[in-house]
C-alpha cells in the first residue's frame, strides 16, 4: 500500500511539472492533440503543448520545484520532455522549453528556496541555453535571438559553437543569418527595457 501511494504521488508530481501560475489575457494553449483553448490559472501544461500570448498579454508559468517562466506579449512557447523525477535531495526537474517567438524570463528563485536540481534546456530558435540554476532572459524575433544572463551560469549552444556564460549581466546575440556577436556586458538601460517586455 505504501509503495502504491508513493507511485501515485510521483505520478502526480510528474504530471504537474509545469502549471500556469498567473496571466494577463488574451492567452491560449494549443494542446499536442491540436485542440486550442483559453489559458487559465491552474492549467497543467504537458509535453507538446504550446502556449501563445496575444497583444498586451503576459503569462507566468511555474515548474513543480518552484522555478518560474515569464512570457511577454505575442510570445509562443512549446513544452518538450518535461519530467520531475527522484525524491528529496535526489530530485531532478528536466526538460526543454522552446521559445518560438517573443520574450521570456526563466528565474529559479522567484518562489523561494531551491527544492530540486534542474536540467532545463531553453531553445530560443537558433540558440540553446542549458539552465541548471539561474536567472536568464531571452527573446526570439524574426531577425535575431538574444540570451541575457542576469545571474548564475548557463551553457549556450549556437550552431557548432558551445560556451559557458557566467558573468552576471552579460548577453549574446545570434542573427538568423548565422552571424553572432561576442558575449558582452548588457547596459543597464537595455536590461530595463528587456525586463519590461
Short mmCIF file of N, CA and C in Angstrom, two decimals:
data_model
loop_
_atom_site.label_atom_id
_atom_site.label_comp_id
_atom_site.label_asym_id
_atom_site.label_seq_id
_atom_site.Cartn_x
_atom_site.Cartn_y
_atom_site.Cartn_z
N UNK A 1 0.83 -1.20 0.00
CA UNK A 1 0.00 0.00 0.00
C UNK A 1 0.87 1.26 0.00
N UNK A 2 1.94 1.25 0.81
CA UNK A 2 2.85 2.39 0.86
C UNK A 2 3.51 2.62 -0.49
N UNK A 3 3.95 1.54 -1.13
CA UNK A 3 4.58 1.65 -2.45
C UNK A 3 3.61 2.23 -3.47
N UNK A 4 2.36 1.77 -3.46
CA UNK A 4 1.37 2.29 -4.39
C UNK A 4 1.12 3.77 -4.15
N UNK A 5 1.07 4.19 -2.88
CA UNK A 5 0.86 5.60 -2.56
C UNK A 5 2.01 6.44 -3.08
N UNK A 6 3.26 5.98 -2.87
CA UNK A 6 4.43 6.71 -3.36
C UNK A 6 4.42 6.82 -4.88
N UNK A 7 4.04 5.75 -5.57
CA UNK A 7 3.98 5.79 -7.03
C UNK A 7 2.92 6.78 -7.51
N UNK A 8 1.78 6.83 -6.81
CA UNK A 8 0.73 7.77 -7.19
C UNK A 8 1.20 9.21 -6.99
N UNK A 9 1.91 9.47 -5.88
CA UNK A 9 2.43 10.82 -5.62
C UNK A 9 3.44 11.19 -6.68
N UNK A 10 4.34 10.27 -7.02
CA UNK A 10 5.35 10.54 -8.05
C UNK A 10 4.70 10.81 -9.39
N UNK A 11 3.66 10.07 -9.73
CA UNK A 11 2.96 10.29 -10.99
C UNK A 11 2.28 11.64 -11.04
N UNK A 12 1.68 12.05 -9.91
CA UNK A 12 1.06 13.36 -9.84
C UNK A 12 2.09 14.46 -9.99
N UNK A 13 3.26 14.32 -9.35
CA UNK A 13 4.32 15.34 -9.46
C UNK A 13 4.79 15.46 -10.89
N UNK A 14 4.96 14.33 -11.56
CA UNK A 14 5.43 14.37 -12.95
C UNK A 14 4.39 15.02 -13.84
N UNK A 15 3.11 14.74 -13.55
CA UNK A 15 2.05 15.30 -14.38
C UNK A 15 1.92 16.81 -14.20
N UNK A 16 2.33 17.32 -13.05
CA UNK A 16 2.21 18.75 -12.76
C UNK A 16 3.56 19.44 -12.78
N UNK A 17 4.43 19.04 -13.67
CA UNK A 17 5.75 19.64 -13.76
C UNK A 17 5.68 21.11 -14.12
N UNK A 18 4.74 21.52 -14.96
CA UNK A 18 4.62 22.91 -15.40
C UNK A 18 3.16 23.33 -15.37
N UNK A 19 2.86 24.39 -14.60
CA UNK A 19 1.48 24.87 -14.49
C UNK A 19 1.44 26.38 -14.72
N UNK A 20 0.24 26.87 -15.01
CA UNK A 20 0.03 28.30 -15.20
C UNK A 20 -0.23 28.91 -13.83
N UNK A 21 0.63 29.83 -13.42
CA UNK A 21 0.50 30.48 -12.12
C UNK A 21 -0.40 31.71 -12.21
N UNK A 22 -0.19 32.56 -13.21
CA UNK A 22 -0.98 33.78 -13.37
C UNK A 22 -0.88 34.23 -14.82
N UNK A 23 -1.82 35.08 -15.23
CA UNK A 23 -1.74 35.60 -16.60
C UNK A 23 -2.56 36.86 -16.76
N UNK A 24 -2.18 37.61 -17.80
CA UNK A 24 -2.95 38.74 -18.29
C UNK A 24 -3.39 38.31 -19.69
N UNK A 25 -4.68 38.24 -19.92
CA UNK A 25 -5.22 37.77 -21.20
C UNK A 25 -5.02 38.81 -22.29
N UNK A 26 -5.10 38.41 -23.54
CA UNK A 26 -5.50 37.09 -24.03
C UNK A 26 -4.31 36.13 -24.15
N UNK A 27 -4.57 34.88 -23.84
CA UNK A 27 -3.56 33.83 -23.97
C UNK A 27 -4.27 32.50 -24.17
N UNK A 28 -3.60 31.59 -24.87
CA UNK A 28 -4.19 30.29 -25.19
C UNK A 28 -3.16 29.20 -25.03
N UNK A 29 -3.66 27.97 -25.00
CA UNK A 29 -2.79 26.80 -25.06
C UNK A 29 -3.28 25.94 -26.22
N UNK A 30 -2.35 25.55 -27.07
CA UNK A 30 -2.63 24.57 -28.12
C UNK A 30 -2.10 23.25 -27.63
N UNK A 31 -3.01 22.33 -27.38
CA UNK A 31 -2.62 21.02 -26.87
C UNK A 31 -1.94 20.21 -27.97
N UNK A 32 -1.17 19.22 -27.56
CA UNK A 32 -0.49 18.35 -28.52
C UNK A 32 -1.48 17.68 -29.46
N UNK A 33 -2.72 17.51 -28.99
CA UNK A 33 -3.77 16.89 -29.80
C UNK A 33 -4.28 17.82 -30.90
N UNK A 34 -3.94 19.12 -30.82
CA UNK A 34 -4.42 20.10 -31.80
C UNK A 34 -5.52 20.98 -31.27
N UNK A 35 -6.11 20.61 -30.13
CA UNK A 35 -7.18 21.42 -29.55
C UNK A 35 -6.60 22.73 -29.01
N UNK A 36 -7.34 23.82 -29.20
CA UNK A 36 -6.91 25.13 -28.71
C UNK A 36 -7.94 25.63 -27.71
N UNK A 37 -7.46 26.11 -26.55
CA UNK A 37 -8.36 26.57 -25.51
C UNK A 37 -7.75 27.78 -24.80
N UNK A 38 -8.58 28.60 -24.16
CA UNK A 38 -8.05 29.74 -23.41
C UNK A 38 -7.12 29.25 -22.29
N UNK A 39 -6.04 29.98 -22.06
CA UNK A 39 -5.13 29.66 -20.97
C UNK A 39 -5.73 30.20 -19.68
N UNK A 40 -5.73 29.41 -18.62
CA UNK A 40 -6.31 29.82 -17.34
C UNK A 40 -5.34 29.46 -16.21
N UNK A 41 -5.35 30.26 -15.13
CA UNK A 41 -4.51 29.91 -13.98
C UNK A 41 -4.85 28.51 -13.47
N UNK A 42 -3.82 27.77 -13.12
CA UNK A 42 -4.01 26.41 -12.64
C UNK A 42 -3.91 25.35 -13.72
N UNK A 43 -3.93 25.75 -14.99
CA UNK A 43 -3.85 24.78 -16.09
C UNK A 43 -2.50 24.06 -16.05
N UNK A 44 -2.53 22.77 -16.28
CA UNK A 44 -1.33 21.95 -16.34
C UNK A 44 -0.89 21.85 -17.79
N UNK A 45 0.40 22.12 -18.04
CA UNK A 45 0.95 22.05 -19.39
C UNK A 45 1.70 20.75 -19.56
N UNK A 46 1.46 20.08 -20.67
CA UNK A 46 2.04 18.77 -20.93
C UNK A 46 2.97 18.83 -22.13
N UNK A 47 3.74 17.76 -22.33
CA UNK A 47 4.64 17.69 -23.48
C UNK A 47 3.87 17.90 -24.77
N UNK A 48 4.44 18.73 -25.63
CA UNK A 48 3.83 19.01 -26.91
C UNK A 48 2.87 20.18 -26.90
N UNK A 49 2.47 20.65 -25.71
CA UNK A 49 1.59 21.82 -25.63
C UNK A 49 2.35 23.07 -26.04
N UNK A 50 1.61 24.03 -26.58
CA UNK A 50 2.20 25.31 -26.98
C UNK A 50 1.39 26.43 -26.36
N UNK A 51 2.08 27.34 -25.65
CA UNK A 51 1.45 28.50 -25.03
C UNK A 51 1.62 29.69 -25.96
N UNK A 52 0.53 30.43 -26.18
CA UNK A 52 0.55 31.61 -27.05
C UNK A 52 -0.03 32.78 -26.27
N UNK A 53 0.66 33.92 -26.30
CA UNK A 53 0.14 35.12 -25.67
C UNK A 53 -0.17 36.15 -26.76
N UNK A 54 -1.22 36.93 -26.55
CA UNK A 54 -1.61 37.95 -27.51
C UNK A 54 -1.02 39.30 -27.17
N UNK A 55 -1.47 40.34 -27.88
CA UNK A 55 -1.00 41.70 -27.64
C UNK A 55 -1.33 42.16 -26.23
N UNK A 56 -0.34 42.69 -25.51
CA UNK A 56 -0.53 43.16 -24.15
C UNK A 56 -0.61 42.07 -23.10
N UNK A 57 -0.54 40.81 -23.51
CA UNK A 57 -0.68 39.69 -22.57
C UNK A 57 0.64 39.36 -21.88
N UNK A 58 0.54 38.67 -20.77
CA UNK A 58 1.69 38.14 -20.03
C UNK A 58 1.25 36.81 -19.43
N UNK A 59 2.21 35.90 -19.25
CA UNK A 59 1.90 34.62 -18.59
C UNK A 59 3.04 34.26 -17.66
N UNK A 60 2.69 33.76 -16.49
CA UNK A 60 3.66 33.29 -15.51
C UNK A 60 3.42 31.81 -15.31
N UNK A 61 4.42 31.00 -15.69
CA UNK A 61 4.34 29.55 -15.56
C UNK A 61 5.27 29.13 -14.43
N UNK A 62 4.90 28.05 -13.71
CA UNK A 62 5.73 27.60 -12.60
C UNK A 62 6.04 26.13 -12.75
N UNK A 63 7.33 25.79 -12.60
CA UNK A 63 7.74 24.40 -12.56
C UNK A 63 7.44 23.85 -11.18
N UNK A 64 7.30 22.55 -11.07
CA UNK A 64 6.94 21.91 -9.81
C UNK A 64 7.90 22.20 -8.67
N UNK A 65 9.19 22.50 -8.98
CA UNK A 65 10.15 22.75 -7.90
C UNK A 65 10.27 24.23 -7.55
N UNK A 66 9.47 25.09 -8.20
CA UNK A 66 9.44 26.49 -7.81
C UNK A 66 9.99 27.48 -8.81
N UNK A 67 10.71 27.04 -9.82
CA UNK A 67 11.22 27.98 -10.82
C UNK A 67 10.06 28.57 -11.61
N UNK A 68 10.31 29.75 -12.19
CA UNK A 68 9.26 30.44 -12.93
C UNK A 68 9.71 30.77 -14.34
N UNK A 69 8.77 30.72 -15.27
CA UNK A 69 8.97 31.15 -16.64
C UNK A 69 7.95 32.24 -16.90
N UNK A 70 8.44 33.44 -17.27
CA UNK A 70 7.55 34.55 -17.61
C UNK A 70 7.58 34.72 -19.12
N UNK A 71 6.41 34.89 -19.70
CA UNK A 71 6.29 35.16 -21.14
C UNK A 71 5.70 36.54 -21.35
N UNK A 72 6.26 37.27 -22.32
CA UNK A 72 5.74 38.57 -22.68
C UNK A 72 4.65 38.46 -23.71
N UNK A 73 4.26 39.61 -24.26
CA UNK A 73 3.18 39.63 -25.25
C UNK A 73 3.65 39.02 -26.57
N UNK A 74 2.68 38.52 -27.32
CA UNK A 74 2.93 37.92 -28.63
C UNK A 74 4.04 36.88 -28.61
N UNK A 75 4.04 36.06 -27.58
CA UNK A 75 5.05 35.02 -27.41
C UNK A 75 4.46 33.65 -27.72
N UNK A 76 5.35 32.73 -28.07
CA UNK A 76 4.97 31.33 -28.26
C UNK A 76 6.02 30.46 -27.59
N UNK A 77 5.58 29.53 -26.76
CA UNK A 77 6.47 28.63 -26.04
C UNK A 77 5.94 27.21 -26.17
N UNK A 78 6.80 26.26 -26.58
CA UNK A 78 6.40 24.85 -26.67
C UNK A 78 7.08 24.07 -25.55
N UNK A 79 6.33 23.17 -24.92
CA UNK A 79 6.81 22.34 -23.82
C UNK A 79 7.27 21.00 -24.39
N UNK A 80 8.45 20.54 -23.96
CA UNK A 80 9.01 19.30 -24.51
C UNK A 80 9.73 18.51 -23.43
N UNK A 81 9.43 17.25 -23.31
CA UNK A 81 10.14 16.29 -22.45
C UNK A 81 10.27 16.72 -20.99
N UNK A 82 9.24 17.34 -20.42
CA UNK A 82 9.30 17.75 -19.02
C UNK A 82 9.14 16.55 -18.12
N UNK A 83 10.00 16.47 -17.10
CA UNK A 83 9.94 15.37 -16.15
C UNK A 83 10.38 15.86 -14.78
N UNK A 84 9.80 15.29 -13.76
CA UNK A 84 10.14 15.61 -12.37
C UNK A 84 10.38 14.27 -11.69
N UNK A 85 11.67 13.90 -11.55
CA UNK A 85 11.99 12.57 -11.04
C UNK A 85 12.81 12.61 -9.77
N UNK A 86 12.76 11.52 -9.03
CA UNK A 86 13.52 11.41 -7.80
C UNK A 86 12.78 12.03 -6.63
N UNK A 87 13.35 11.87 -5.45
CA UNK A 87 12.76 12.43 -4.24
C UNK A 87 13.84 13.12 -3.42
N UNK A 88 13.43 14.04 -2.58
CA UNK A 88 14.30 14.77 -1.65
C UNK A 88 15.53 15.32 -2.36
N UNK A 89 16.73 15.03 -1.83
CA UNK A 89 17.97 15.59 -2.37
C UNK A 89 18.29 15.08 -3.76
N UNK A 90 17.67 13.98 -4.18
CA UNK A 90 17.94 13.39 -5.50
C UNK A 90 16.96 13.86 -6.57
N UNK A 91 16.08 14.78 -6.23
CA UNK A 91 15.06 15.24 -7.17
C UNK A 91 15.68 16.06 -8.29
N UNK A 92 15.28 15.76 -9.53
CA UNK A 92 15.76 16.48 -10.71
C UNK A 92 14.56 16.82 -11.58
N UNK A 93 14.44 18.11 -11.92
CA UNK A 93 13.42 18.56 -12.87
C UNK A 93 14.15 18.78 -14.19
N UNK A 94 13.67 18.13 -15.25
CA UNK A 94 14.36 18.23 -16.53
C UNK A 94 13.36 18.46 -17.66
N UNK A 95 13.90 18.84 -18.81
CA UNK A 95 13.05 19.03 -19.97
C UNK A 95 13.57 20.13 -20.86
N UNK A 96 12.75 20.49 -21.83
CA UNK A 96 13.12 21.54 -22.78
C UNK A 96 11.92 22.46 -22.99
N UNK A 97 12.21 23.74 -23.10
CA UNK A 97 11.22 24.75 -23.42
C UNK A 97 11.68 25.43 -24.69
N UNK A 98 10.85 25.43 -25.71
CA UNK A 98 11.19 26.04 -26.99
C UNK A 98 10.50 27.39 -27.11
N UNK A 99 11.29 28.46 -27.10
CA UNK A 99 10.76 29.80 -27.29
C UNK A 99 10.71 30.04 -28.80
N UNK A 100 9.52 29.94 -29.36
CA UNK A 100 9.35 30.06 -30.80
C UNK A 100 9.24 31.51 -31.24
N UNK A 101 8.79 32.36 -30.31
CA UNK A 101 8.61 33.78 -30.64
C UNK A 101 8.45 34.55 -29.34
N UNK A 102 8.94 35.79 -29.32
CA UNK A 102 8.71 36.68 -28.19
C UNK A 102 9.73 36.57 -27.09
N UNK A 103 9.46 37.32 -26.01
CA UNK A 103 10.37 37.43 -24.88
C UNK A 103 9.95 36.50 -23.74
N UNK A 104 10.97 36.02 -23.01
CA UNK A 104 10.73 35.17 -21.85
C UNK A 104 11.77 35.48 -20.78
N UNK A 105 11.49 35.04 -19.56
CA UNK A 105 12.47 35.10 -18.48
C UNK A 105 12.32 33.84 -17.64
N UNK A 106 13.43 33.18 -17.36
CA UNK A 106 13.45 31.99 -16.51
C UNK A 106 14.16 32.37 -15.22
N UNK A 107 13.48 32.19 -14.09
CA UNK A 107 14.03 32.57 -12.79
C UNK A 107 13.88 31.40 -11.83
N UNK A 108 14.99 31.01 -11.21
CA UNK A 108 14.93 29.88 -10.30
C UNK A 108 14.57 30.26 -8.88
N UNK A 109 14.70 31.52 -8.50
CA UNK A 109 14.50 31.90 -7.10
C UNK A 109 13.19 32.62 -6.82
N UNK A 110 12.34 32.79 -7.83
CA UNK A 110 11.15 33.60 -7.66
C UNK A 110 10.22 33.08 -6.56
N UNK A 111 10.11 31.78 -6.42
CA UNK A 111 9.15 31.22 -5.47
C UNK A 111 9.81 30.62 -4.23
N UNK A 112 11.04 31.02 -3.90
CA UNK A 112 11.64 30.54 -2.66
C UNK A 112 12.86 29.68 -2.88
N UNK A 113 13.18 28.87 -1.88
CA UNK A 113 14.41 28.09 -1.88
C UNK A 113 14.40 27.01 -2.95
N UNK A 114 15.60 26.66 -3.37
CA UNK A 114 15.74 25.57 -4.35
C UNK A 114 15.27 24.26 -3.72
N UNK A 115 14.44 23.55 -4.43
CA UNK A 115 13.91 22.29 -3.92
C UNK A 115 14.34 21.10 -4.77
N UNK A 116 15.06 21.36 -5.86
CA UNK A 116 15.48 20.27 -6.74
C UNK A 116 16.59 20.77 -7.64
N UNK A 117 17.32 19.83 -8.22
CA UNK A 117 18.29 20.19 -9.25
C UNK A 117 17.54 20.37 -10.56
N UNK A 118 18.10 21.20 -11.44
CA UNK A 118 17.45 21.47 -12.71
C UNK A 118 18.34 21.04 -13.85
N UNK A 119 17.71 20.52 -14.87
CA UNK A 119 18.39 20.21 -16.13
C UNK A 119 17.42 20.63 -17.24
N UNK A 120 17.28 21.94 -17.39
CA UNK A 120 16.32 22.51 -18.33
C UNK A 120 17.07 23.15 -19.48
N UNK A 121 16.68 22.83 -20.70
CA UNK A 121 17.23 23.49 -21.87
C UNK A 121 16.16 24.41 -22.44
N UNK A 122 16.52 25.69 -22.60
CA UNK A 122 15.63 26.66 -23.22
C UNK A 122 16.18 26.93 -24.61
N UNK A 123 15.40 26.59 -25.62
CA UNK A 123 15.82 26.82 -27.01
C UNK A 123 15.13 28.07 -27.52
N UNK A 124 15.94 29.02 -27.95
CA UNK A 124 15.44 30.28 -28.49
C UNK A 124 15.74 30.25 -29.97
N UNK A 125 14.94 29.53 -30.72
CA UNK A 125 15.10 29.34 -32.17
C UNK A 125 16.48 28.78 -32.51
N UNK A 126 17.49 29.63 -32.69
CA UNK A 126 18.81 29.14 -33.12
C UNK A 126 19.80 28.96 -31.98
N UNK A 127 19.41 29.32 -30.74
CA UNK A 127 20.32 29.26 -29.59
C UNK A 127 19.69 28.40 -28.51
N UNK A 128 20.50 27.54 -27.88
CA UNK A 128 20.02 26.74 -26.75
C UNK A 128 20.80 27.14 -25.50
N UNK A 129 20.07 27.40 -24.41
CA UNK A 129 20.69 27.72 -23.12
C UNK A 129 20.36 26.61 -22.14
N UNK A 130 21.38 25.95 -21.62
CA UNK A 130 21.19 24.91 -20.62
C UNK A 130 21.18 25.52 -19.24
N UNK A 131 20.07 25.37 -18.53
CA UNK A 131 19.89 26.03 -17.23
C UNK A 131 19.94 25.00 -16.12
N UNK A 132 20.82 25.24 -15.17
CA UNK A 132 20.93 24.36 -14.02
C UNK A 132 20.49 25.07 -12.74
N UNK A 133 20.42 26.38 -12.76
CA UNK A 133 20.01 27.18 -11.61
C UNK A 133 20.45 28.61 -11.85
N UNK A 134 19.55 29.47 -12.30
CA UNK A 134 19.98 30.80 -12.72
C UNK A 134 18.80 31.71 -13.00
N UNK A 135 19.10 32.92 -13.45
CA UNK A 135 18.10 33.89 -13.88
C UNK A 135 18.51 34.35 -15.27
N UNK A 136 17.69 34.06 -16.27
CA UNK A 136 18.05 34.34 -17.65
C UNK A 136 16.86 34.93 -18.40
N UNK A 137 17.15 35.87 -19.29
CA UNK A 137 16.14 36.49 -20.15
C UNK A 137 16.51 36.19 -21.58
N UNK A 138 15.52 36.04 -22.44
CA UNK A 138 15.81 35.81 -23.84
C UNK A 138 14.65 36.21 -24.71
N UNK A 139 14.93 36.30 -26.01
CA UNK A 139 13.89 36.68 -26.95
C UNK A 139 14.21 36.12 -28.32
N UNK A 140 13.17 35.66 -29.00
CA UNK A 140 13.28 35.22 -30.38
C UNK A 140 12.49 36.19 -31.24
N UNK A 141 13.15 36.76 -32.24
CA UNK A 141 12.48 37.66 -33.17
C UNK A 141 12.85 37.23 -34.59
N UNK A 142 12.19 37.76 -35.60
CA UNK A 142 12.44 37.29 -36.97
C UNK A 142 13.89 37.43 -37.44
N UNK A 143 14.62 38.43 -36.90
CA UNK A 143 15.98 38.64 -37.40
C UNK A 143 17.09 38.17 -36.47
N UNK A 144 16.77 37.91 -35.18
CA UNK A 144 17.83 37.51 -34.24
C UNK A 144 17.26 36.85 -32.99
N UNK A 145 18.15 36.17 -32.28
CA UNK A 145 17.82 35.56 -30.99
C UNK A 145 18.78 36.13 -29.95
N UNK A 146 18.24 36.45 -28.77
CA UNK A 146 19.04 37.08 -27.72
C UNK A 146 18.93 36.25 -26.45
N UNK A 147 20.07 36.07 -25.77
CA UNK A 147 20.11 35.44 -24.45
C UNK A 147 20.86 36.39 -23.53
N UNK A 148 20.25 36.73 -22.40
CA UNK A 148 20.88 37.62 -21.42
C UNK A 148 20.94 36.90 -20.08
N UNK A 149 22.15 36.70 -19.57
CA UNK A 149 22.34 36.08 -18.26
C UNK A 149 22.28 37.17 -17.20
N UNK A 150 21.32 37.08 -16.31
CA UNK A 150 21.19 38.07 -15.24
C UNK A 150 22.05 37.65 -14.06
N UNK A 151 21.95 36.38 -13.67
CA UNK A 151 22.85 35.84 -12.66
C UNK A 151 22.89 34.33 -12.80
N UNK A 152 23.94 33.72 -12.27
CA UNK A 152 24.10 32.27 -12.34
C UNK A 152 25.04 31.87 -13.46
N UNK A 153 24.73 30.78 -14.13
CA UNK A 153 25.57 30.24 -15.19
C UNK A 153 24.68 29.48 -16.16
N UNK A 154 24.94 29.66 -17.47
CA UNK A 154 24.22 28.91 -18.48
C UNK A 154 25.21 28.36 -19.49
N UNK A 155 24.82 27.26 -20.11
CA UNK A 155 25.62 26.62 -21.16
C UNK A 155 24.90 26.92 -22.47
N UNK A 156 25.60 27.57 -23.39
CA UNK A 156 24.98 28.06 -24.61
C UNK A 156 25.50 27.28 -25.82
N UNK A 157 24.58 26.91 -26.71
CA UNK A 157 24.93 26.24 -27.96
C UNK A 157 24.33 27.04 -29.10
N UNK A 158 25.19 27.46 -30.05
CA UNK A 158 24.72 28.13 -31.26
C UNK A 158 25.46 27.51 -32.43
N UNK A 159 24.70 26.85 -33.30
CA UNK A 159 25.28 26.09 -34.40
C UNK A 159 26.34 25.14 -33.83
N UNK A 160 27.59 25.20 -34.29
CA UNK A 160 28.61 24.28 -33.78
C UNK A 160 29.35 24.83 -32.58
N UNK A 161 29.08 26.07 -32.18
CA UNK A 161 29.80 26.70 -31.08
C UNK A 161 29.07 26.47 -29.77
N UNK A 162 29.81 26.03 -28.76
CA UNK A 162 29.27 25.85 -27.41
C UNK A 162 30.17 26.59 -26.43
N UNK A 163 29.56 27.27 -25.48
CA UNK A 163 30.35 28.02 -24.50
C UNK A 163 29.52 28.23 -23.24
N UNK A 164 30.19 28.65 -22.17
CA UNK A 164 29.53 28.93 -20.89
C UNK A 164 29.45 30.43 -20.69
N UNK A 165 28.31 30.90 -20.26
CA UNK A 165 28.16 32.29 -19.84
C UNK A 165 28.03 32.27 -18.32
N UNK A 166 28.94 32.98 -17.65
CA UNK A 166 28.90 33.00 -16.18
C UNK A 166 29.10 34.39 -15.59
N UNK A 167 29.33 35.39 -16.45
CA UNK A 167 29.44 36.76 -15.96
C UNK A 167 28.05 37.36 -15.84
N UNK A 168 27.65 37.79 -14.64
CA UNK A 168 26.32 38.39 -14.48
C UNK A 168 26.15 39.58 -15.41
N UNK A 169 24.93 39.78 -15.86
CA UNK A 169 24.56 40.91 -16.71
C UNK A 169 25.36 40.93 -18.01
N UNK A 170 25.42 39.77 -18.65
CA UNK A 170 26.06 39.67 -19.97
C UNK A 170 25.03 39.11 -20.95
N UNK A 171 25.26 39.36 -22.26
CA UNK A 171 24.30 38.90 -23.25
C UNK A 171 24.99 38.43 -24.52
N UNK A 172 24.24 37.63 -25.29
CA UNK A 172 24.73 37.05 -26.54
C UNK A 172 23.62 37.21 -27.58
N UNK A 173 24.00 37.63 -28.78
CA UNK A 173 23.04 37.79 -29.88
C UNK A 173 23.48 36.93 -31.05
N UNK A 174 22.54 36.14 -31.57
CA UNK A 174 22.77 35.33 -32.76
C UNK A 174 21.80 35.78 -33.84
N UNK A 175 22.34 36.20 -34.98
CA UNK A 175 21.50 36.61 -36.10
C UNK A 175 20.92 35.41 -36.81
N UNK A 176 19.75 35.56 -37.38
CA UNK A 176 19.12 34.46 -38.12
C UNK A 176 19.89 34.12 -39.39
N UNK A 177 20.81 35.03 -39.79
CA UNK A 177 21.64 34.77 -40.97
C UNK A 177 22.88 33.95 -40.63
N UNK A 178 22.98 33.50 -39.37
CA UNK A 178 24.14 32.70 -38.95
C UNK A 178 25.22 33.52 -38.26
N UNK A 179 25.11 34.84 -38.31
CA UNK A 179 26.11 35.69 -37.65
C UNK A 179 25.91 35.65 -36.14
N UNK A 180 26.92 36.07 -35.41
CA UNK A 180 26.81 36.15 -33.95
C UNK A 180 27.68 37.28 -33.46
N UNK A 181 27.26 37.87 -32.34
CA UNK A 181 28.05 38.90 -31.70
C UNK A 181 28.71 38.28 -30.47
N UNK A 182 29.89 38.75 -30.11
CA UNK A 182 30.55 38.19 -28.92
C UNK A 182 29.75 38.52 -27.66
N UNK A 183 29.90 37.69 -26.64
CA UNK A 183 29.26 37.93 -25.35
C UNK A 183 29.79 39.26 -24.82
N UNK A 184 28.87 40.10 -24.32
CA UNK A 184 29.26 41.43 -23.85
C UNK A 184 28.41 41.82 -22.65
N UNK A 185 28.89 42.78 -21.85
CA UNK A 185 28.06 43.28 -20.73
C UNK A 185 26.82 43.98 -21.27
N UNK A 186 25.72 43.81 -20.58
CA UNK A 186 24.47 44.46 -21.01
C UNK A 186 24.34 45.80 -20.31
N UNK A 187 24.11 46.88 -21.05
CA UNK A 187 23.90 48.19 -20.42
C UNK A 187 22.64 48.16 -19.55
N UNK A 188 22.67 48.90 -18.46
CA UNK A 188 21.55 48.89 -17.52
C UNK A 188 20.25 49.32 -18.19
N UNK A 189 20.32 50.32 -19.06
CA UNK A 189 19.11 50.79 -19.74
C UNK A 189 18.53 49.70 -20.64
N UNK A 190 19.39 48.93 -21.30
CA UNK A 190 18.92 47.86 -22.18
C UNK A 190 18.25 46.75 -21.37
N UNK A 191 18.87 46.39 -20.23
CA UNK A 191 18.28 45.35 -19.37
C UNK A 191 16.91 45.79 -18.87
N UNK A 192 16.78 47.03 -18.51
CA UNK A 192 15.49 47.55 -18.03
C UNK A 192 14.44 47.44 -19.15
N UNK A 193 14.83 47.82 -20.36
CA UNK A 193 13.91 47.74 -21.49
C UNK A 193 13.48 46.30 -21.76
N UNK A 194 14.45 45.37 -21.73
CA UNK A 194 14.13 43.96 -21.93
C UNK A 194 13.22 43.44 -20.83
N UNK A 195 13.50 43.80 -19.58
CA UNK A 195 12.71 43.30 -18.46
C UNK A 195 11.25 43.72 -18.60
N UNK A 196 11.01 44.89 -19.16
CA UNK A 196 9.64 45.36 -19.34
C UNK A 196 8.87 44.55 -20.38
N UNK A 197 9.60 43.87 -21.27
CA UNK A 197 8.95 43.04 -22.27
C UNK A 197 8.37 41.78 -21.64
#
